[in-house]
Short mmCIF file of C-alpha atoms in Angstrom, two decimals:
data_model
loop_
_atom_site.label_atom_id
_atom_site.label_comp_id
_atom_site.label_asym_id
_atom_site.label_seq_id
_atom_site.Cartn_x
_atom_site.Cartn_y
_atom_site.Cartn_z
CA MET A 1 35.44 -48.51 -25.60
CA ASN A 2 37.86 -49.15 -22.74
CA ILE A 3 36.92 -49.92 -19.15
CA LEU A 4 37.62 -46.36 -17.92
CA THR A 5 35.31 -44.82 -20.52
CA LEU A 6 32.59 -47.32 -19.69
CA PHE A 7 32.94 -46.55 -15.98
CA ASN A 8 32.65 -42.80 -16.59
CA ASN A 9 29.55 -43.30 -18.73
CA VAL A 10 27.90 -45.39 -16.04
CA ARG A 11 28.81 -42.82 -13.38
CA HIS A 12 27.35 -39.98 -15.45
CA MET A 13 24.17 -41.97 -16.01
CA GLY A 14 23.92 -42.49 -12.27
CA MET A 15 24.35 -38.77 -11.59
CA ALA A 16 21.71 -37.96 -14.19
CA ARG A 17 19.25 -40.33 -12.52
CA GLN A 18 20.00 -38.76 -9.14
CA PHE A 19 19.41 -35.28 -10.56
CA ILE A 20 16.09 -36.33 -12.07
CA ALA A 21 15.03 -38.00 -8.82
CA VAL A 22 15.87 -34.90 -6.76
CA SER A 23 14.08 -32.66 -9.28
CA VAL A 24 10.95 -34.80 -9.09
CA LEU A 25 11.02 -34.61 -5.29
CA LEU A 26 11.59 -30.84 -5.23
CA LEU A 27 8.96 -29.97 -7.84
CA PRO A 28 5.96 -30.31 -5.48
CA VAL A 29 7.79 -28.23 -2.86
CA VAL A 30 8.53 -25.46 -5.37
CA ALA A 31 4.94 -25.58 -6.61
CA LEU A 32 3.61 -25.30 -3.06
CA VAL A 33 5.88 -22.35 -2.22
CA TRP A 34 4.81 -20.63 -5.45
CA PHE A 35 1.13 -21.20 -4.73
CA LEU A 36 1.38 -19.89 -1.16
CA PHE A 37 3.35 -16.80 -2.20
CA ILE A 38 1.05 -15.81 -5.08
CA SER A 39 -2.03 -16.55 -2.98
CA ALA A 40 -0.73 -14.28 -0.22
CA MET A 41 -0.11 -11.51 -2.76
CA VAL A 42 -3.63 -11.93 -4.14
CA LEU A 43 -5.26 -11.73 -0.72
CA LYS A 44 -3.05 -9.00 0.72
CA PRO A 45 -1.20 -7.08 -2.02
CA VAL A 46 1.38 -4.42 -1.26
CA SER A 47 0.99 -0.90 -2.66
CA GLY A 48 3.27 2.09 -2.39
CA PRO A 49 2.19 5.41 -0.86
CA VAL A 50 -0.28 7.31 -3.02
CA ARG A 51 1.23 10.61 -4.13
CA HIS A 52 0.87 13.10 -6.95
CA VAL A 53 1.58 11.51 -10.32
CA ASP A 54 1.35 12.41 -14.00
CA ALA A 55 -1.58 10.07 -14.68
CA VAL A 56 -4.10 7.80 -12.96
CA VAL A 57 -4.88 4.68 -14.99
CA SER A 58 -8.11 2.70 -14.65
CA LEU A 59 -7.86 -0.84 -15.99
CA ALA A 60 -10.85 -2.63 -17.53
CA PRO A 61 -13.44 -3.62 -16.59
CA GLY A 62 -14.35 -0.45 -14.74
CA GLN A 63 -16.92 -1.90 -12.35
CA HIS A 64 -15.04 -0.76 -9.24
CA ARG A 65 -11.80 0.47 -10.74
CA LEU A 66 -13.03 3.51 -12.65
CA PRO A 67 -14.88 5.19 -9.74
CA THR A 68 -11.73 4.88 -7.61
CA ALA A 69 -9.51 6.24 -10.40
CA LEU A 70 -11.97 9.08 -10.99
CA GLU A 71 -11.92 9.90 -7.28
CA TYR A 72 -8.12 10.11 -7.34
CA HIS A 73 -8.23 12.27 -10.46
CA GLU A 74 -10.82 14.67 -9.10
CA SER A 75 -8.99 14.96 -5.78
CA GLY A 76 -6.07 16.57 -7.63
CA MET A 77 -3.71 13.64 -7.29
CA SER A 78 -3.22 13.76 -11.05
CA GLU A 79 -4.18 16.10 -13.87
CA ASN A 80 -4.61 13.18 -16.29
CA LEU A 81 -7.05 10.26 -16.27
CA VAL A 82 -6.39 7.22 -18.46
CA VAL A 83 -9.21 4.71 -19.01
CA SER A 84 -8.94 1.25 -20.56
CA TRP A 85 -12.30 0.40 -22.06
CA PHE A 86 -13.97 -1.85 -24.61
CA PRO A 87 -16.97 0.03 -26.08
CA GLN A 88 -18.49 -3.12 -27.58
CA LEU A 89 -18.48 -4.85 -24.20
CA ILE A 90 -20.12 -2.20 -22.04
CA SER A 91 -23.07 -4.13 -20.66
CA GLY A 92 -24.30 -5.67 -17.44
CA ALA A 93 -22.30 -8.78 -18.29
CA VAL A 94 -19.04 -6.90 -17.94
CA VAL A 95 -19.76 -3.94 -15.71
CA LYS A 96 -22.74 -2.73 -13.75
CA PRO A 97 -25.05 -0.73 -16.07
CA GLU A 98 -24.64 2.50 -14.11
CA LEU A 99 -20.85 2.19 -14.24
CA GLY A 100 -21.00 1.27 -17.91
CA TRP A 101 -22.77 4.58 -18.35
CA LEU A 102 -19.94 6.28 -16.43
CA GLU A 103 -17.35 4.79 -18.78
CA SER A 104 -19.41 5.81 -21.78
CA GLN A 105 -19.92 9.33 -20.48
CA ILE A 106 -16.20 9.80 -19.92
CA CYS A 107 -14.89 8.15 -23.06
CA ARG A 108 -17.56 9.19 -25.56
CA ALA A 109 -17.51 12.83 -24.45
CA PRO A 110 -15.89 15.50 -26.64
CA ASP A 111 -12.11 15.36 -26.51
CA VAL A 112 -10.75 16.62 -23.22
CA GLY A 113 -7.00 17.11 -22.94
CA SER A 114 -6.77 15.52 -19.50
CA VAL A 115 -8.76 12.34 -20.28
CA PHE A 116 -7.29 9.56 -22.40
CA CYS A 117 -9.37 6.50 -23.30
CA PHE A 118 -7.89 3.54 -25.15
CA THR A 119 -8.80 0.04 -26.25
CA PRO A 120 -5.72 -2.22 -26.16
CA GLU A 121 -4.96 -4.33 -29.21
CA LEU A 122 -4.46 -7.32 -26.90
CA ASP A 123 -7.39 -8.03 -24.59
CA SER A 124 -5.21 -8.63 -21.54
CA THR A 125 -3.35 -6.85 -18.75
CA TYR A 126 -0.21 -7.11 -20.86
CA GLY A 127 -2.03 -5.45 -23.76
CA GLU A 128 -3.13 -2.63 -21.47
CA ALA A 129 0.45 -2.19 -20.25
CA LEU A 130 1.71 -1.92 -23.84
CA SER A 131 -0.88 0.76 -24.62
CA VAL A 132 -0.10 2.71 -21.46
CA SER A 133 3.62 2.46 -22.25
CA ASN A 134 3.05 4.06 -25.66
CA LEU A 135 0.90 6.79 -24.11
CA VAL A 136 3.46 7.51 -21.38
CA LEU A 137 6.19 8.00 -23.96
CA ALA A 138 3.98 10.15 -26.20
CA GLN A 139 2.96 12.42 -23.29
CA ASP A 140 6.43 12.48 -21.70
CA TRP A 141 5.10 11.35 -18.32
CA ASP A 142 7.32 10.11 -15.51
CA SER A 143 4.87 8.47 -13.08
CA VAL A 144 1.53 6.65 -13.04
CA VAL A 145 -0.83 5.13 -10.52
CA VAL A 146 -2.68 2.10 -11.86
CA VAL A 147 -6.05 1.26 -10.29
CA THR A 148 -7.25 -2.32 -10.41
CA SER A 149 -9.00 -4.90 -8.25
CA ARG A 150 -7.32 -6.16 -5.09
CA TYR A 151 -6.73 -9.67 -6.42
CA HIS A 152 -5.10 -8.21 -9.56
CA VAL A 153 -2.59 -5.81 -7.94
CA PHE A 154 0.44 -8.12 -7.76
CA ARG A 155 0.27 -9.34 -11.36
CA THR A 156 -0.49 -5.84 -12.64
CA ARG A 157 2.59 -4.42 -10.93
CA PHE A 158 4.71 -7.29 -12.24
CA ILE A 159 3.58 -6.66 -15.83
CA PHE A 160 3.64 -2.87 -15.79
CA GLU A 161 7.09 -2.62 -14.19
CA ARG A 162 8.50 -4.87 -16.91
CA THR A 163 6.61 -3.27 -19.80
CA LEU A 164 6.84 0.47 -19.14
CA PRO A 165 10.18 2.26 -19.60
CA ALA A 166 12.52 1.69 -16.66
CA HIS A 167 12.51 5.37 -15.60
CA ILE A 168 8.72 5.47 -15.12
CA HIS A 169 7.57 5.23 -11.51
CA VAL A 170 4.67 2.77 -11.31
CA ASN A 171 2.40 2.36 -8.32
CA VAL A 172 -0.55 -0.04 -8.35
CA VAL A 173 -3.42 0.43 -5.91
CA ALA A 174 -6.53 -1.60 -5.19
CA ALA A 175 -10.05 -0.37 -5.65
CA PRO A 176 -12.60 -1.67 -3.12
CA THR A 177 -13.11 -5.33 -4.01
CA GLU A 178 -16.01 -7.41 -2.69
CA LEU A 179 -16.05 -11.10 -3.53
CA SER A 180 -17.64 -14.21 -2.10
CA ALA A 181 -15.43 -16.98 -0.71
CA LYS A 182 -15.94 -18.85 -4.00
CA GLY A 183 -14.93 -15.74 -5.93
CA TRP A 184 -11.69 -15.39 -3.99
CA ILE A 185 -10.87 -19.08 -4.50
CA THR A 186 -11.47 -18.70 -8.23
CA HIS A 187 -9.24 -15.64 -8.49
CA ILE A 188 -6.49 -17.23 -6.40
CA GLY A 189 -6.34 -20.15 -8.82
CA TYR A 190 -6.52 -17.90 -11.87
CA GLU A 191 -3.83 -15.48 -10.68
CA ASN A 192 -1.44 -18.34 -9.93
CA LEU A 193 -1.67 -19.52 -13.54
CA ALA A 194 -1.87 -16.03 -15.08
CA THR A 195 1.31 -14.93 -13.28
CA ILE A 196 3.20 -17.78 -14.92
CA LYS A 197 1.88 -16.58 -18.29
CA ALA A 198 2.94 -13.01 -17.42
CA ILE A 199 6.51 -14.16 -16.80
CA PHE A 200 6.76 -15.51 -20.35
CA GLN A 201 4.96 -12.50 -21.86
CA THR A 202 7.38 -10.01 -20.31
CA TRP A 203 10.54 -12.12 -20.61
#
């Protein structure tokens, strides 16, 4: 190894150390910016204007989401109502008993052409998006409004826009969401981590 080669190797090692040092310094800044952005989207999500669509989708659990979706459906905003539900989990531990009854009444009723109930294979928002994507293609729909909780709007839009076919117009709206300060803190932390997971799921 000649002197010039040795010099270049040392210089490259120095540049690598500088890059690592800068990366270590920037990582907390990037993490802070990420946390503040996601937290803002959790607390104050952005929704598009509510207009007539092919289907209104209620994500599980239906504690607050299903009544809002049902209201949209019955107002004539959409002829079709899509409900994500888990029959084995309808109890006070998941939804309020009276709203569990509402889910059961809708999804256990005789087949109605305008109501579609499904249980996703994956128990997650991504699993729900996959199921809705299949239904949208089967029914030849072009637009959906997805109803979820306020803290869940940003991640839901992120997942649905990347999972449904590109030509489908997706709007995500928030059902009335009442949480304690502790509840909001919990969901802010969860949504920050879950959004990272969603990026890899929909990559």
